[in-house]
Amino acid sequence: MHNCIRKIAIAGSGNVAWHLATALKKKDFDITGIWSRSYEHASLLAGKCSATVRNTLSELTTDTDLILIAVPDGAIEEVVQKIGKFDGIVVHTAGSVGLEILNSHFARTGVFYPLQTFSKERDIDLQEVPFFLESSAEEVMEQLKEVAVQLSSRVFEADTAQRLLLHVAAVFAGNYSNLMYIIGNEILATTTLPSDVIHPLMLETTRKAIADEPLKVQTGPARRNDINTIKKHLEALAPLPEYAELYQLLAQAIRKKYK
Amino acid sequence: MHNCIRKIAIAGSGNVAWHLATALKKKDFDITGIWSRSYEHASLLAGKCSATVRNTLSELTTDTDLILIAVPDGAIEEVVQKIGKFDGIVVHTAGSVGLEILNSHFARTGVFYPLQTFSKERDIDLQEVPFFLESSAEEVMEQLKEVAVQLSSRVFEADTAQRLLLHVAAVFAGNYSNLMYIIGNEILATTTLPSDVIHPLMLETTRKAIADEPLKVQTGPARRNDINTIKKHLEALAPLPEYAELYQLLAQAIRKKYK
């Protein structure tokens, strides 16, 4: 029988670090230390979960079972090097970074990737958030699972390639749908109407796509192949030529789907 | 003092007709008649709101204050012609069709446009749905407002040009965000993971954009100008070249916003 992870140190104090650290603390994990490039942010988060602020990354190894790295993707390699020698488990939380970035430095490694958009100001029910775990060691995978199932009811195994695709899917369904909201907002701002008139549509569109398949619930001029309305819309977009171009491209993408 | 609209006839039995007719009936308007290209659909809706099925459009004029046209944009002109002579008010419900399509045939006309995506199977709280009204006659506008405020707490005046822009904004924030969900789903389908793992992200992205401004809450590799992750994503999309192209285009659109 393997040991349970009870003591967790965290590198990072951004949105992911913030949500994971506070949720783990609530589930009675011992947050042993917090390191962040910003001492101030580390202090704030440490205060939130009764942890010690660590001045250096190597201090994170002090009396802990697991080091969880939740820093920007491009900073992981440097963090890994500065942690130095550590016999416990080290995981990162990145969608598009392979497990191998940890394997050259540590014996017991894994990935602990929550698929959600986190902001410090917004409460998230982690129970609903899917977690994707990876490890090359079965024992480590079991240990990570024991942690993850306390945070979430949806825990999966996914290797680096699957996680990368997952992240790409998330960019479309998350980042790029938000871009569509930005553009919608901008067009609305050219009228005298308040920007929130579009909110019920945004919410219902999303709920509908969740309740059914998005491919089945698509509506609109492109879906109906309503050339006349598309033409009117492109004329209305004449003062915003880059959006006219994008409108046409996305209309084509929809029409292709229903040919 | 003008007369109140109490009796309403409806041309159409699609999603908009369905939701408006049943909501108006609930608010004790008298639905006098329903006409639809499909007699079967007209019967179903008429049954729902104790209305008479009309075999011809000209019969819709029988004993009614208002005829509400809720048919596909391209069918409005023909419906208008076939209604024939009518002294009451005639409105259409289309985002991208001008008021003038009615003005050549009737003396008292208007537009009654609800901004939402409707499906018969899904209940919608119309109280939250913004309605946009247009009329060239002040008296008609007042009469339409009296109807609209019974259905919704958000009633606005908007002319044809504003309504067109509103509809274009809705295409981006609704139809095109749904396209992003379709693509996200498709990418996810190339993995072994269930498609619903992306649902919490979709919902939280939308809620966040509603709670704040979408421009302020944008996240992701393009927002961070994280070239390395974008490169990995484009590689992962190699088997789906049209999405790789779209990914890059939308990433550029985001990066432009934050220059």
mmCIF file of N, CA, C and O in Angstrom, chain B residues 76-125:
data_model
loop_
_atom_site.group_PDB
_atom_site.id
_atom_site.type_symbol
_atom_site.label_atom_id
_atom_site.label_comp_id
_atom_site.label_asym_id
_atom_site.label_seq_id
_atom_site.Cartn_x
_atom_site.Cartn_y
_atom_site.Cartn_z
ATOM 1 N N ILE B 76 -41.696 36.641 -45.926
ATOM 2 C CA ILE B 76 -42.516 37.751 -45.415
ATOM 3 C C ILE B 76 -43.274 38.459 -46.547
ATOM 4 O O ILE B 76 -44.477 38.717 -46.439
ATOM 5 N N GLU B 77 -42.553 38.760 -47.617
ATOM 6 C CA GLU B 77 -43.155 39.507 -48.731
ATOM 7 C C GLU B 77 -44.414 38.787 -49.251
ATOM 8 O O GLU B 77 -45.466 39.422 -49.441
ATOM 9 N N GLU B 78 -44.304 37.501 -49.455
ATOM 10 C CA GLU B 78 -45.444 36.743 -49.980
ATOM 11 C C GLU B 78 -46.604 36.724 -48.978
ATOM 12 O O GLU B 78 -47.773 36.861 -49.360
ATOM 13 N N VAL B 79 -46.272 36.556 -47.720
ATOM 14 C CA VAL B 79 -47.302 36.544 -46.674
ATOM 15 C C VAL B 79 -48.046 37.874 -46.663
ATOM 16 O O VAL B 79 -49.282 37.929 -46.604
ATOM 17 N N VAL B 80 -47.279 38.958 -46.734
ATOM 18 C CA VAL B 80 -47.837 40.309 -46.728
ATOM 19 C C VAL B 80 -48.843 40.474 -47.876
ATOM 20 O O VAL B 80 -49.956 40.990 -47.691
ATOM 21 N N GLN B 81 -48.442 40.011 -49.064
ATOM 22 C CA GLN B 81 -49.325 40.151 -50.225
ATOM 23 C C GLN B 81 -50.600 39.340 -50.076
ATOM 24 O O GLN B 81 -51.680 39.778 -50.439
ATOM 25 N N LYS B 82 -50.458 38.161 -49.514
ATOM 26 C CA LYS B 82 -51.608 37.266 -49.427
ATOM 27 C C LYS B 82 -52.569 37.615 -48.292
ATOM 28 O O LYS B 82 -53.702 37.151 -48.271
ATOM 29 N N ILE B 83 -52.086 38.403 -47.332
ATOM 30 C CA ILE B 83 -53.001 38.842 -46.274
ATOM 31 C C ILE B 83 -54.101 39.716 -46.888
ATOM 32 O O ILE B 83 -55.252 39.665 -46.476
ATOM 33 N N GLY B 84 -53.700 40.518 -47.883
ATOM 34 C CA GLY B 84 -54.679 41.372 -48.568
ATOM 35 C C GLY B 84 -54.992 42.613 -47.762
ATOM 36 O O GLY B 84 -54.126 43.148 -47.068
ATOM 37 N N LYS B 85 -56.226 43.063 -47.859
ATOM 38 C CA LYS B 85 -56.605 44.324 -47.215
ATOM 39 C C LYS B 85 -56.838 44.102 -45.722
ATOM 40 O O LYS B 85 -57.543 43.177 -45.316
ATOM 41 N N PHE B 86 -56.236 44.976 -44.897
ATOM 42 C CA PHE B 86 -56.409 44.860 -43.444
ATOM 43 C C PHE B 86 -56.217 46.234 -42.815
ATOM 44 O O PHE B 86 -55.239 46.931 -43.101
ATOM 45 N N ASP B 87 -57.140 46.613 -41.929
ATOM 46 C CA ASP B 87 -57.077 47.947 -41.324
ATOM 47 C C ASP B 87 -56.370 47.973 -39.974
ATOM 48 O O ASP B 87 -56.083 49.037 -39.432
ATOM 49 N N GLY B 88 -56.148 46.782 -39.423
ATOM 50 C CA GLY B 88 -55.489 46.723 -38.118
ATOM 51 C C GLY B 88 -53.984 46.906 -38.239
ATOM 52 O O GLY B 88 -53.476 47.382 -39.258
ATOM 53 N N ILE B 89 -53.273 46.502 -37.195
ATOM 54 C CA ILE B 89 -51.809 46.646 -37.165
ATOM 55 C C ILE B 89 -51.176 45.352 -37.672
ATOM 56 O O ILE B 89 -51.633 44.257 -37.330
ATOM 57 N N VAL B 90 -50.138 45.500 -38.489
ATOM 58 C CA VAL B 90 -49.367 44.333 -38.938
ATOM 59 C C VAL B 90 -47.912 44.517 -38.506
ATOM 60 O O VAL B 90 -47.324 45.577 -38.741
ATOM 61 N N VAL B 91 -47.357 43.504 -37.858
ATOM 62 C CA VAL B 91 -45.935 43.565 -37.478
ATOM 63 C C VAL B 91 -45.219 42.318 -37.968
ATOM 64 O O VAL B 91 -45.828 41.272 -38.156
ATOM 65 N N HIS B 92 -43.913 42.451 -38.167
ATOM 66 C CA HIS B 92 -43.091 41.248 -38.342
ATOM 67 C C HIS B 92 -42.100 41.139 -37.198
ATOM 68 O O HIS B 92 -41.960 42.077 -36.395
ATOM 69 N N THR B 93 -41.418 40.008 -37.119
ATOM 70 C CA THR B 93 -40.564 39.712 -35.956
ATOM 71 C C THR B 93 -39.105 39.487 -36.358
ATOM 72 O O THR B 93 -38.345 38.862 -35.628
ATOM 73 N N ALA B 94 -38.732 40.001 -37.520
ATOM 74 C CA ALA B 94 -37.414 39.669 -38.071
ATOM 75 C C ALA B 94 -36.357 40.708 -37.736
ATOM 76 O O ALA B 94 -36.612 41.913 -37.808
ATOM 77 N N GLY B 95 -35.154 40.239 -37.409
ATOM 78 C CA GLY B 95 -34.056 41.130 -37.069
ATOM 79 C C GLY B 95 -33.536 41.913 -38.259
ATOM 80 O O GLY B 95 -33.195 43.092 -38.136
ATOM 81 N N SER B 96 -33.469 41.262 -39.394
ATOM 82 C CA SER B 96 -32.764 41.848 -40.540
ATOM 83 C C SER B 96 -33.683 42.265 -41.681
ATOM 84 O O SER B 96 -33.225 42.414 -42.809
ATOM 85 N N VAL B 97 -34.974 42.426 -41.407
ATOM 86 C CA VAL B 97 -35.914 42.874 -42.438
ATOM 87 C C VAL B 97 -36.445 44.243 -42.018
ATOM 88 O O VAL B 97 -36.826 44.446 -40.867
ATOM 89 N N GLY B 98 -36.439 45.174 -42.963
ATOM 90 C CA GLY B 98 -36.865 46.533 -42.657
ATOM 91 C C GLY B 98 -38.359 46.629 -42.398
ATOM 92 O O GLY B 98 -39.134 45.729 -42.747
ATOM 93 N N LEU B 99 -38.730 47.746 -41.784
ATOM 94 C CA LEU B 99 -40.151 48.016 -41.573
ATOM 95 C C LEU B 99 -40.866 48.224 -42.903
ATOM 96 O O LEU B 99 -42.048 47.899 -43.061
ATOM 97 N N GLU B 100 -40.137 48.753 -43.899
ATOM 98 C CA GLU B 100 -40.752 49.173 -45.163
ATOM 99 C C GLU B 100 -41.424 48.028 -45.907
ATOM 100 O O GLU B 100 -42.327 48.254 -46.706
ATOM 101 N N ILE B 101 -41.027 46.802 -45.652
ATOM 102 C CA ILE B 101 -41.639 45.655 -46.331
ATOM 103 C C ILE B 101 -43.147 45.600 -46.041
ATOM 104 O O ILE B 101 -43.932 45.070 -46.828
ATOM 105 N N LEU B 102 -43.547 46.177 -44.905
ATOM 106 C CA LEU B 102 -44.964 46.189 -44.536
ATOM 107 C C LEU B 102 -45.657 47.477 -45.006
ATOM 108 O O LEU B 102 -46.864 47.483 -45.264
ATOM 109 N N ASN B 103 -44.882 48.555 -45.095
ATOM 110 C CA ASN B 103 -45.470 49.879 -45.294
ATOM 111 C C ASN B 103 -46.181 50.069 -46.624
ATOM 112 O O ASN B 103 -47.099 50.881 -46.723
ATOM 113 N N SER B 104 -45.767 49.309 -47.626
ATOM 114 C CA SER B 104 -46.418 49.473 -48.934
ATOM 115 C C SER B 104 -47.788 48.790 -48.962
ATOM 116 O O SER B 104 -48.578 49.034 -49.869
ATOM 117 N N HIS B 105 -48.072 47.944 -47.983
ATOM 118 C CA HIS B 105 -49.333 47.206 -48.005
ATOM 119 C C HIS B 105 -50.328 47.614 -46.929
ATOM 120 O O HIS B 105 -51.524 47.431 -47.084
ATOM 121 N N PHE B 106 -49.820 48.121 -45.818
ATOM 122 C CA PHE B 106 -50.720 48.393 -44.689
ATOM 123 C C PHE B 106 -50.465 49.798 -44.153
ATOM 124 O O PHE B 106 -49.352 50.329 -44.268
ATOM 125 N N ALA B 107 -51.484 50.353 -43.525
ATOM 126 C CA ALA B 107 -51.361 51.711 -43.010
ATOM 127 C C ALA B 107 -50.678 51.722 -41.640
ATOM 128 O O ALA B 107 -49.924 52.632 -41.320
ATOM 129 N N ARG B 108 -50.960 50.707 -40.853
ATOM 130 C CA ARG B 108 -50.420 50.704 -39.487
ATOM 131 C C ARG B 108 -49.500 49.483 -39.309
ATOM 132 O O ARG B 108 -49.967 48.343 -39.285
ATOM 133 N N THR B 109 -48.211 49.758 -39.214
ATOM 134 C CA THR B 109 -47.232 48.670 -39.243
ATOM 135 C C THR B 109 -46.192 48.832 -38.142
ATOM 136 O O THR B 109 -46.039 49.914 -37.562
ATOM 137 N N GLY B 110 -45.482 47.760 -37.883
ATOM 138 C CA GLY B 110 -44.428 47.813 -36.881
ATOM 139 C C GLY B 110 -43.553 46.579 -36.934
ATOM 140 O O GLY B 110 -43.776 45.662 -37.722
ATOM 141 N N VAL B 111 -42.529 46.595 -36.076
ATOM 142 C CA VAL B 111 -41.656 45.430 -35.909
ATOM 143 C C VAL B 111 -41.634 45.083 -34.439
ATOM 144 O O VAL B 111 -41.641 45.972 -33.573
ATOM 145 N N PHE B 112 -41.611 43.789 -34.181
ATOM 146 C CA PHE B 112 -41.725 43.254 -32.823
ATOM 147 C C PHE B 112 -40.676 42.141 -32.753
ATOM 148 O O PHE B 112 -40.954 40.983 -33.031
ATOM 149 N N TYR B 113 -39.437 42.534 -32.421
ATOM 150 C CA TYR B 113 -38.296 41.619 -32.566
ATOM 151 C C TYR B 113 -37.745 41.185 -31.211
ATOM 152 O O TYR B 113 -37.184 41.999 -30.471
ATOM 153 N N PRO B 114 -37.912 39.928 -30.863
ATOM 154 C CA PRO B 114 -37.320 39.423 -29.618
ATOM 155 C C PRO B 114 -35.927 38.874 -29.900
ATOM 156 O O PRO B 114 -35.735 38.076 -30.814
ATOM 157 N N LEU B 115 -34.933 39.313 -29.125
ATOM 158 C CA LEU B 115 -33.553 38.863 -29.349
ATOM 159 C C LEU B 115 -33.253 37.644 -28.475
ATOM 160 O O LEU B 115 -32.894 37.766 -27.303
ATOM 161 N N GLN B 116 -33.459 36.486 -29.082
ATOM 162 C CA GLN B 116 -33.170 35.234 -28.370
ATOM 163 C C GLN B 116 -33.138 34.109 -29.389
ATOM 164 O O GLN B 116 -33.643 34.273 -30.504
ATOM 165 N N THR B 117 -32.547 32.984 -29.032
ATOM 166 C CA THR B 117 -32.603 31.799 -29.874
ATOM 167 C C THR B 117 -33.696 30.884 -29.307
ATOM 168 O O THR B 117 -33.623 30.448 -28.156
ATOM 169 N N PHE B 118 -34.720 30.651 -30.122
ATOM 170 C CA PHE B 118 -35.891 29.908 -29.645
ATOM 171 C C PHE B 118 -35.924 28.488 -30.226
ATOM 172 O O PHE B 118 -35.610 28.287 -31.405
ATOM 173 N N SER B 119 -36.283 27.533 -29.402
ATOM 174 C CA SER B 119 -36.607 26.180 -29.881
ATOM 175 C C SER B 119 -37.893 25.782 -29.183
ATOM 176 O O SER B 119 -38.072 26.070 -28.002
ATOM 177 N N LYS B 120 -38.748 25.091 -29.910
ATOM 178 C CA LYS B 120 -40.023 24.688 -29.314
ATOM 179 C C LYS B 120 -39.827 23.875 -28.046
ATOM 180 O O LYS B 120 -40.578 23.999 -27.093
ATOM 181 N N GLU B 121 -38.785 23.031 -28.050
ATOM 182 C CA GLU B 121 -38.592 22.105 -26.924
ATOM 183 C C GLU B 121 -38.065 22.799 -25.678
ATOM 184 O O GLU B 121 -38.024 22.195 -24.608
ATOM 185 N N ARG B 122 -37.575 24.019 -25.811
ATOM 186 C CA ARG B 122 -36.943 24.649 -24.660
ATOM 187 C C ARG B 122 -37.774 25.811 -24.137
ATOM 188 O O ARG B 122 -38.102 26.738 -24.875
ATOM 189 N N ASP B 123 -38.081 25.764 -22.841
ATOM 190 C CA ASP B 123 -38.776 26.884 -22.210
ATOM 191 C C ASP B 123 -37.840 28.078 -22.127
ATOM 192 O O ASP B 123 -36.663 27.933 -21.808
ATOM 193 N N ILE B 124 -38.398 29.237 -22.410
ATOM 194 C CA ILE B 124 -37.624 30.478 -22.320
ATOM 195 C C ILE B 124 -38.411 31.424 -21.431
ATOM 196 O O ILE B 124 -39.626 31.547 -21.581
ATOM 197 N N ASP B 125 -37.701 32.074 -20.502
ATOM 198 C CA ASP B 125 -38.357 33.096 -19.702
ATOM 199 C C ASP B 125 -38.364 34.392 -20.516
ATOM 200 O O ASP B 125 -37.376 35.124 -20.547
#
